[in-house]
PDB file of C-alpha atoms and ligand atoms in Angstrom:
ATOM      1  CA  UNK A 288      39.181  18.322  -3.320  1.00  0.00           C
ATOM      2  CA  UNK A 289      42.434  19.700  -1.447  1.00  0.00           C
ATOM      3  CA  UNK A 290      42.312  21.624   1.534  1.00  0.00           C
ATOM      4  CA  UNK A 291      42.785  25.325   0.785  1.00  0.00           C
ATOM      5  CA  UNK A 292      46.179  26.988   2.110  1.00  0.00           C
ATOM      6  CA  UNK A 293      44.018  28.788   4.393  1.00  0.00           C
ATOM      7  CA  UNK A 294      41.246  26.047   5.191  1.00  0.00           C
ATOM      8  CA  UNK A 295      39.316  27.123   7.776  1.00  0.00           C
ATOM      9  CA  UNK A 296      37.588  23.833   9.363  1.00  0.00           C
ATOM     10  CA  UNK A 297      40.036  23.854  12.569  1.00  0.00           C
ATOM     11  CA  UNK A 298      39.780  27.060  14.158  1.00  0.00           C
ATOM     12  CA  UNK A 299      42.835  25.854  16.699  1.00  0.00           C
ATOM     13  CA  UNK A 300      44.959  24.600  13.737  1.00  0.00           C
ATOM     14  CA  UNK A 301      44.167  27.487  12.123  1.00  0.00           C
ATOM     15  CA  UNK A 302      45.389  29.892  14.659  1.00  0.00           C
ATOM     16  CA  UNK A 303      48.741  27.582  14.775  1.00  0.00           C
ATOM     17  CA  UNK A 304      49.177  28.125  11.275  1.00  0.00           C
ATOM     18  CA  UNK A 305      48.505  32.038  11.386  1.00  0.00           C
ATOM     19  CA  UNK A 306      51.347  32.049  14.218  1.00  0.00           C
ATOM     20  CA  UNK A 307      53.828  29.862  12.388  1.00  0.00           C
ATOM     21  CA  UNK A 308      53.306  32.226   9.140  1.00  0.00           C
ATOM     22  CA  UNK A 309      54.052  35.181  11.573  1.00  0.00           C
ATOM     23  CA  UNK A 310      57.296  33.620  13.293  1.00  0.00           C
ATOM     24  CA  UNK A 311      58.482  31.874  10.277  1.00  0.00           C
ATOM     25  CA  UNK A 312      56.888  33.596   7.066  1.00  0.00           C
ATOM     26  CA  UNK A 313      59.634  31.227   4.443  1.00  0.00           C
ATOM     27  CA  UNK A 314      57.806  28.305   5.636  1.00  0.00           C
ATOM     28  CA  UNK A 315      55.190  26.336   3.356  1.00  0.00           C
ATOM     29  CA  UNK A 316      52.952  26.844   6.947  1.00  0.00           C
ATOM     30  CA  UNK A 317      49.877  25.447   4.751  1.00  0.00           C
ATOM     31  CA  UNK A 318      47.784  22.049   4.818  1.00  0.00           C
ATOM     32  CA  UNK A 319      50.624  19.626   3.287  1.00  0.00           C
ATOM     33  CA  UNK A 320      49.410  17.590   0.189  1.00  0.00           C
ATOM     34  CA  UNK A 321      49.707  14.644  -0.849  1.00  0.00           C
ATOM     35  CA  UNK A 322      52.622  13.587  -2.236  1.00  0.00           C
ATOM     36  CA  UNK A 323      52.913  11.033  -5.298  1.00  0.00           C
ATOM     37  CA  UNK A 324      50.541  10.379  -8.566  1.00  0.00           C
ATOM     38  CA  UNK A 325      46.917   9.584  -8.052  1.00  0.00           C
ATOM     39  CA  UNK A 326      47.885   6.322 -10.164  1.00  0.00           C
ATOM     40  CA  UNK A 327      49.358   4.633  -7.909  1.00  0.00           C
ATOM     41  CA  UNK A 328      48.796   1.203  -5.906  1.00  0.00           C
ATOM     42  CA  UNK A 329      49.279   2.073  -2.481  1.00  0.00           C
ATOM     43  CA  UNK A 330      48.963   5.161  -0.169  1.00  0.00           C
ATOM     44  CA  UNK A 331      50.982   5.352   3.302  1.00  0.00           C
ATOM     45  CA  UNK A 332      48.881   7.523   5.895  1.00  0.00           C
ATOM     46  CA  UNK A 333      50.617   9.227   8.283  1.00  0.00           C
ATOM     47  CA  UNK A 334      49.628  11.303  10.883  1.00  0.00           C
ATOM     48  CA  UNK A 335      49.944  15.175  10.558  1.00  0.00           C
ATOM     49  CA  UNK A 336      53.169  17.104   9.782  1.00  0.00           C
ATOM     50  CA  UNK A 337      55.321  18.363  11.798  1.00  0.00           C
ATOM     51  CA  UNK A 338      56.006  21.574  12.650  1.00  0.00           C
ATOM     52  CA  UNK A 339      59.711  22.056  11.702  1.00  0.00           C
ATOM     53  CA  UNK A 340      59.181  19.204   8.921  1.00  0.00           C
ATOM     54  CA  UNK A 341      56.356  19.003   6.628  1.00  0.00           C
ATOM     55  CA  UNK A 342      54.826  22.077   7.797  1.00  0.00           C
ATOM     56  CA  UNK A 343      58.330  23.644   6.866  1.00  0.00           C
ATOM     57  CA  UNK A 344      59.139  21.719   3.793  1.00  0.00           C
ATOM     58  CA  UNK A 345      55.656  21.261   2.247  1.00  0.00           C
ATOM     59  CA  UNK A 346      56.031  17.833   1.622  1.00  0.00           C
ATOM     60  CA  UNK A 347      54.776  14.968   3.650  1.00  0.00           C
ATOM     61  CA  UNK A 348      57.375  13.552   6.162  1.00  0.00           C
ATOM     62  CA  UNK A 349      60.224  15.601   4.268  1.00  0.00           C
ATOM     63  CA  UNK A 350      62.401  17.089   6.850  1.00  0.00           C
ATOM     64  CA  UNK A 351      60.536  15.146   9.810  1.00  0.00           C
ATOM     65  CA  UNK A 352      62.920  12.602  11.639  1.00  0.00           C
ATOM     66  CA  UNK A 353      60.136   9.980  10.794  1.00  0.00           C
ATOM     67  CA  UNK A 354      61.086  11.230   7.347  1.00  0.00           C
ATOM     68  CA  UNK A 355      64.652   9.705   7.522  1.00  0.00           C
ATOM     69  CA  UNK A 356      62.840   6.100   8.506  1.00  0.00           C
ATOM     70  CA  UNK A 357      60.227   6.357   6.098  1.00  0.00           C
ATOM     71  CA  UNK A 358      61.928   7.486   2.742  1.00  0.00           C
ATOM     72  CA  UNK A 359      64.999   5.547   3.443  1.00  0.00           C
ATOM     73  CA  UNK A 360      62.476   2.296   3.650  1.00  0.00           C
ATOM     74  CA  UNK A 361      60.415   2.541   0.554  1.00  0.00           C
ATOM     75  CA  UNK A 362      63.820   3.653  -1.509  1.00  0.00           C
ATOM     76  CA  UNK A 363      64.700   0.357  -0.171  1.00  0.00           C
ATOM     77  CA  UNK A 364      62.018  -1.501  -1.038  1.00  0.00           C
ATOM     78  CA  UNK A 365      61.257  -0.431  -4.633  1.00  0.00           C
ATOM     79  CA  UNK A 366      58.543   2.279  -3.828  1.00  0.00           C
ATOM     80  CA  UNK A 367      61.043   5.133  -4.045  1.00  0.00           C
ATOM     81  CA  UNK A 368      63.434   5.756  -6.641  1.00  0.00           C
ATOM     82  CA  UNK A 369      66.303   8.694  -6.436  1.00  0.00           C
ATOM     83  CA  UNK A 370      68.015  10.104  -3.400  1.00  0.00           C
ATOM     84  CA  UNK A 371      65.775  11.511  -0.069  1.00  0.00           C
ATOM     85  CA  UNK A 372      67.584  15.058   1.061  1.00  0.00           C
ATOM     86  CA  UNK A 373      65.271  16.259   3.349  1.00  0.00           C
ATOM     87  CA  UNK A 374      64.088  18.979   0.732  1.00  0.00           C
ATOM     88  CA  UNK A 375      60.814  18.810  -1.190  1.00  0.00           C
ATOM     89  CA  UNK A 376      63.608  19.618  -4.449  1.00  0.00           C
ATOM     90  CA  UNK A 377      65.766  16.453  -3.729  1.00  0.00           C
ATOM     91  CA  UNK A 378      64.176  14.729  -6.888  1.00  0.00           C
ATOM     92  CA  UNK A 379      63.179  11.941  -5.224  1.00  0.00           C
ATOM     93  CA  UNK A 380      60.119  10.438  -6.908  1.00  0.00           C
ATOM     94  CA  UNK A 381      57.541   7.762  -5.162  1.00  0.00           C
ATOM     95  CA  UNK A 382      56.977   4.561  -7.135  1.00  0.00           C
ATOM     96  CA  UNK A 383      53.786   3.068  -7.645  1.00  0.00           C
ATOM     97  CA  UNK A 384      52.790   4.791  -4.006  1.00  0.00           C
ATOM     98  CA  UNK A 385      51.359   8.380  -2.360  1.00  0.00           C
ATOM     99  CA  UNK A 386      51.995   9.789   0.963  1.00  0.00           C
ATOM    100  CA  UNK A 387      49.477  11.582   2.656  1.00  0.00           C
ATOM    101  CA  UNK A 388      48.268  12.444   6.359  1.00  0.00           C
ATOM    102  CA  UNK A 389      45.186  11.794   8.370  1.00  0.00           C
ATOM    103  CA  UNK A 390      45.333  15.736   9.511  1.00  0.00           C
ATOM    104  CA  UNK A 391      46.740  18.110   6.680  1.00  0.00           C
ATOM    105  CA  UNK A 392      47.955  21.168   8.942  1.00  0.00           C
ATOM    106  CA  UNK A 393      50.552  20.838  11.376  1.00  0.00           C
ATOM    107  CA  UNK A 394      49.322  20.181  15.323  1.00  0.00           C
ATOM    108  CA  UNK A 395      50.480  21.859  18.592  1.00  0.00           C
ATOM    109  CA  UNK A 396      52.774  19.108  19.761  1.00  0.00           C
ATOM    110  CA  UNK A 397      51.978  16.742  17.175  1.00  0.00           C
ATOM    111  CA  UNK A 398      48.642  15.783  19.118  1.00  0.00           C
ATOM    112  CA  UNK A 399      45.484  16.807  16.779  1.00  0.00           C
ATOM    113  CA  UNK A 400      42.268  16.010  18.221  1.00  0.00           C
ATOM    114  CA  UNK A 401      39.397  13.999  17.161  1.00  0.00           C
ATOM    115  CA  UNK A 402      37.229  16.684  16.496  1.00  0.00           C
ATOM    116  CA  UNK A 403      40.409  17.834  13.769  1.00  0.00           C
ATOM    117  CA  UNK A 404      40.684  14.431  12.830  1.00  0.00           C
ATOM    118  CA  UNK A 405      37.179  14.003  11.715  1.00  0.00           C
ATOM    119  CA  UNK A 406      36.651  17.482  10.289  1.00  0.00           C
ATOM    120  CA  UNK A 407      39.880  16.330   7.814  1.00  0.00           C
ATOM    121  CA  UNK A 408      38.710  12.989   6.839  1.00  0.00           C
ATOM    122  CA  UNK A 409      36.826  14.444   3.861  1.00  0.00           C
ATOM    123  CA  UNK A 410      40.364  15.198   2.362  1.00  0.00           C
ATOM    124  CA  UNK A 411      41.486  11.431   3.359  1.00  0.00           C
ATOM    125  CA  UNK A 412      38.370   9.968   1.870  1.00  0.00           C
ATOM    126  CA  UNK A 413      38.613  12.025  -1.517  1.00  0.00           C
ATOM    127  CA  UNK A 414      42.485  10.827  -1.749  1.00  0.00           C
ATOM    128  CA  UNK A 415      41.255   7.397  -1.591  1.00  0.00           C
ATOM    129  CA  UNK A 416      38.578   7.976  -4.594  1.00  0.00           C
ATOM    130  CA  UNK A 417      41.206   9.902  -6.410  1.00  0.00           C
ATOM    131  CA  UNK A 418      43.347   6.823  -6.635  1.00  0.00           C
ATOM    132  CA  UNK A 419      41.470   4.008  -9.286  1.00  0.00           C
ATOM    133  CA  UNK A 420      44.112   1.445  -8.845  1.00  0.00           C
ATOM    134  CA  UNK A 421      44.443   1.511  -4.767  1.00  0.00           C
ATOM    135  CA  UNK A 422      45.024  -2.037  -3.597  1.00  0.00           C
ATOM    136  CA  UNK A 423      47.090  -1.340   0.071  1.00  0.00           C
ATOM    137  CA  UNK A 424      47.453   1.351   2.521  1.00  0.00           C
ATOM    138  CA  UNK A 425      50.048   1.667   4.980  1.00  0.00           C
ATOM    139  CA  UNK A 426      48.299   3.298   8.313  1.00  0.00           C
ATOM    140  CA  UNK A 427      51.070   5.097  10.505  1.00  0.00           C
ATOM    141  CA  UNK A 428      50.085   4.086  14.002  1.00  0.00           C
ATOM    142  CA  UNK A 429      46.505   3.888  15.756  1.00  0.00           C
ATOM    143  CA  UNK A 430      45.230   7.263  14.475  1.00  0.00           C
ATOM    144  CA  UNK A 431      46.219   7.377  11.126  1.00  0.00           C
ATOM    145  CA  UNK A 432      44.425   3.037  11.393  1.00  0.00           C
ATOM    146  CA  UNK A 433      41.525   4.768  12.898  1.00  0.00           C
ATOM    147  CA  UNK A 434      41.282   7.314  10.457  1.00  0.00           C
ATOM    148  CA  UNK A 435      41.350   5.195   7.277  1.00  0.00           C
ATOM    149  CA  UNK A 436      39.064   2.659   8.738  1.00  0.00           C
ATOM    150  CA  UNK A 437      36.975   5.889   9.155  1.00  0.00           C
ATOM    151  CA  UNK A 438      37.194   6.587   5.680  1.00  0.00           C
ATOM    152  CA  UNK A 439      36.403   3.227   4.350  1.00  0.00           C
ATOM    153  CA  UNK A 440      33.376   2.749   6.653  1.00  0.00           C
ATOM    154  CA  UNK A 441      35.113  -0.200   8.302  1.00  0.00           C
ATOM    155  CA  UNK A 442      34.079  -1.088  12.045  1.00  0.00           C
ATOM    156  CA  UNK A 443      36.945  -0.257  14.147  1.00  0.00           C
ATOM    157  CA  UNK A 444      35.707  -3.271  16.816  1.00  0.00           C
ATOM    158  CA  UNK A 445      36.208  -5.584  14.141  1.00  0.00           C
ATOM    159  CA  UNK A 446      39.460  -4.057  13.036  1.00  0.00           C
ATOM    160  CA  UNK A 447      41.765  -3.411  15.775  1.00  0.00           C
ATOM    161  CA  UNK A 448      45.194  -1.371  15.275  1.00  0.00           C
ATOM    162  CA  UNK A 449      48.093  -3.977  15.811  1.00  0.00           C
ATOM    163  CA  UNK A 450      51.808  -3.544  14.463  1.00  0.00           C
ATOM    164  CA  UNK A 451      51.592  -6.508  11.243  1.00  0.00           C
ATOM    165  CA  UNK A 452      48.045  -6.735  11.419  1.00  0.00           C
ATOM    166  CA  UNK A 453      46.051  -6.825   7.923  1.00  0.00           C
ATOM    167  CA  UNK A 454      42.113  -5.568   6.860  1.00  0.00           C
ATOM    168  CA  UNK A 455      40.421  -6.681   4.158  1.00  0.00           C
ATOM    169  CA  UNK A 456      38.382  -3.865   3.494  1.00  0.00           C
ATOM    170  CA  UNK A 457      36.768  -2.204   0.032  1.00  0.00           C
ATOM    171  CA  UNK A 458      36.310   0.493  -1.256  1.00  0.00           C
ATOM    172  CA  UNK A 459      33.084   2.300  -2.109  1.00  0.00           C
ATOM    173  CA  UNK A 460      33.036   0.761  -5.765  1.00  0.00           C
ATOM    174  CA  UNK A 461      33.312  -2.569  -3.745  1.00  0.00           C
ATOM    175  CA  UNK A 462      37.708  -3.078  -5.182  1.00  0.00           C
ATOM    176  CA  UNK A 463      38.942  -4.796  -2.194  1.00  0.00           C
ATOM    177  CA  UNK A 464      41.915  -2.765  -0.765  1.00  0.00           C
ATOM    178  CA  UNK A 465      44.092  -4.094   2.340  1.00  0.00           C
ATOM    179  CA  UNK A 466      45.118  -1.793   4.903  1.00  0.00           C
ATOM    180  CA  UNK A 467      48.668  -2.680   6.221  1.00  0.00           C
ATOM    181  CA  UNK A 468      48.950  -1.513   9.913  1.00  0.00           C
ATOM    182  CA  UNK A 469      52.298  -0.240  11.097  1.00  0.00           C
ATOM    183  CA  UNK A 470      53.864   1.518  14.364  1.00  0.00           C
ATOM    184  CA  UNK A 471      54.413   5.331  13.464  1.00  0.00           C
ATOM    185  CA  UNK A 472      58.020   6.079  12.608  1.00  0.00           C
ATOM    186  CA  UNK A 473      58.453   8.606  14.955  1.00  0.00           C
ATOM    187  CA  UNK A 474      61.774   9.200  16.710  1.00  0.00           C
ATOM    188  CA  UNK A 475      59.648   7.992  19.679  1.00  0.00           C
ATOM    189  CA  UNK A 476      59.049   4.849  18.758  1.00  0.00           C
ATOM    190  CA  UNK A 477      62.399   4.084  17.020  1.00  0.00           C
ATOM    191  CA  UNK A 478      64.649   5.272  19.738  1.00  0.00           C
ATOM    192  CA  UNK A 479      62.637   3.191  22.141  1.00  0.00           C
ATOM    193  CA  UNK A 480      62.772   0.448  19.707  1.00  0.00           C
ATOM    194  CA  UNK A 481      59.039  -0.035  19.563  1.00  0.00           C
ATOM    195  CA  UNK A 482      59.552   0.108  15.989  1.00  0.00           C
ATOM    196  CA  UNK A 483      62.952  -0.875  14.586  1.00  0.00           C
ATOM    197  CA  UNK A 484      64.224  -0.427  11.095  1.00  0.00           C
ATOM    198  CA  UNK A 485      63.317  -4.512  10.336  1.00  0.00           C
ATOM    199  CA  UNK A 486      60.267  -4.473  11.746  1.00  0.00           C
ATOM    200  CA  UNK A 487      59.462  -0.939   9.790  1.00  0.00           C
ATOM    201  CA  UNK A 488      60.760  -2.779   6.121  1.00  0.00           C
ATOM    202  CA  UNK A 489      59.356  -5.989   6.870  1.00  0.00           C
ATOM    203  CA  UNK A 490      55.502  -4.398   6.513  1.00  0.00           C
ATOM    204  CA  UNK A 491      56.473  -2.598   3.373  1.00  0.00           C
ATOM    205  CA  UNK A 492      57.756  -5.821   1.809  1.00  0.00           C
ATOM    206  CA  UNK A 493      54.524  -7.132   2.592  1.00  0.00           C
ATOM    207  CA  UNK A 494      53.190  -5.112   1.035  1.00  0.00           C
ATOM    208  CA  UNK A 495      55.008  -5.654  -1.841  1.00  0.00           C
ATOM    209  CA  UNK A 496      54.667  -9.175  -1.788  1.00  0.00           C
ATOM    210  CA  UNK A 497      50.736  -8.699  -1.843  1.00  0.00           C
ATOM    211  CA  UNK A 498      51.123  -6.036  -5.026  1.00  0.00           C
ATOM    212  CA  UNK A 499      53.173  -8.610  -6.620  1.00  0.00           C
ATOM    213  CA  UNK A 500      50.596 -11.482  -6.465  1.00  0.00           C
ATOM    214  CA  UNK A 501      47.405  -8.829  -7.518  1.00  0.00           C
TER     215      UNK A 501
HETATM  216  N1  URA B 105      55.550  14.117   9.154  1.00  0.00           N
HETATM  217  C1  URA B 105      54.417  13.884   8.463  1.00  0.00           C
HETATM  218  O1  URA B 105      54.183  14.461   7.402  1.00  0.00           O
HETATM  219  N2  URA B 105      53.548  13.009   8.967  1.00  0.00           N
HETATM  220  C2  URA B 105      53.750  12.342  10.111  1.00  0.00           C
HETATM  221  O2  URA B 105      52.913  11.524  10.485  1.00  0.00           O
HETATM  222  C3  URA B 105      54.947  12.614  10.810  1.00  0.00           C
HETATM  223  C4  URA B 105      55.814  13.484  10.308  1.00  0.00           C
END
């Protein structure tokens, strides 16, 4: 189950979208799918695309600045293979890994709110089914952690968000999966060095180091 291009379940995202088709009618200006093969072991959640990214490119992240971050980290630590260009064309392909968002359509200033949230966790939880061999998930900051936890049935209480931090969770067939919590890789964080480059490639090696011992 994918959103359709003109899903209708947030009438304020909706109107966005309607706006951006009118003022920018080359855009994708659609719910952004996932990117990567459903056989992969581990998704990376982020949170919604952005307007002049994502929402431009049609692919998750491409053309974002958290884009740059992001590709330039898994191509560095074996979940990417290829070149990132900033163009959905640029032939870069996703190893072993998917990217998807908690909210599919682009936000007013990046902020959805919960009621979007919620009323696109359906498309979150049926990415997670989708993909038999899930073992980790990278969440992309405190909404994105929310989300999944969400989407897994997990109590949030007993699973705070925390930069490093690691949940044992499993899925609905009872596979355990670990969720992987990270700082967003927005130019926010980065340029205030909430999140540097090291800190960003040190939870992806993690993860690689728990794919490697499954
Ligand atoms: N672009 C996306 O697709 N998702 C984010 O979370 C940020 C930028």
């Amino acid at each position: 189950m994918q959103p359709s291009p003109d899903c209708p379940l947030c009438p304020r995202l909706a109107a966005f979208r309607a706006a951006a088709r009118r003022s920018e009618p080359d855009w994708f200006n659609a719910p952004v799918p996932t990117f990567g093969a459903a056989g992969g072991r581990l998704l990376v959640v982020g949170l919604a695309p952005g307007l002049k990214g994502a929402n431009r490119t049609g692919r998750p992240f491409t053309g974002d600045y958290a884009g740059d971050l992001l590709y330039s980290t898994l191509l560095d630590t074996g979940f990417a293979d290829g070149r990132y260009d900033r163009r959905p064309d640029d032939g870069l392909a996703l190893v072993d890994c998917a990217i998807t968002n908690a909210v599919r359509c682009v936000p007013p200033e990046n902020k959805p709110t919960p009621a979007e949230i919620t009323a696109c966790r359906p498309f979150l939880v049926e990415q997670i089914a989708a993909m038999p061999l899930l073992k980790a998930v990278v969440a992309l900051g405190r909404i994105a952690h929310d989300s999944v936890l969400r989407a897994f049935g997990a109590k949030l209480a007993a699973n705070p968000f925390g930069h490093g931090r690691r949940h044992a969770l499993a899925r609905a067939d009872g596979e355990p999966v670990t969720v992987f919590d990270s700082f967003h890789c927005s130019r926010y964080n980065t340029s205030t060095r909430l999140l540097t480059p090291e800190m960003f490639r040190d939870v992806f090696a993690a993860v690689a180091g728990h794919l490697a011992r499954q």
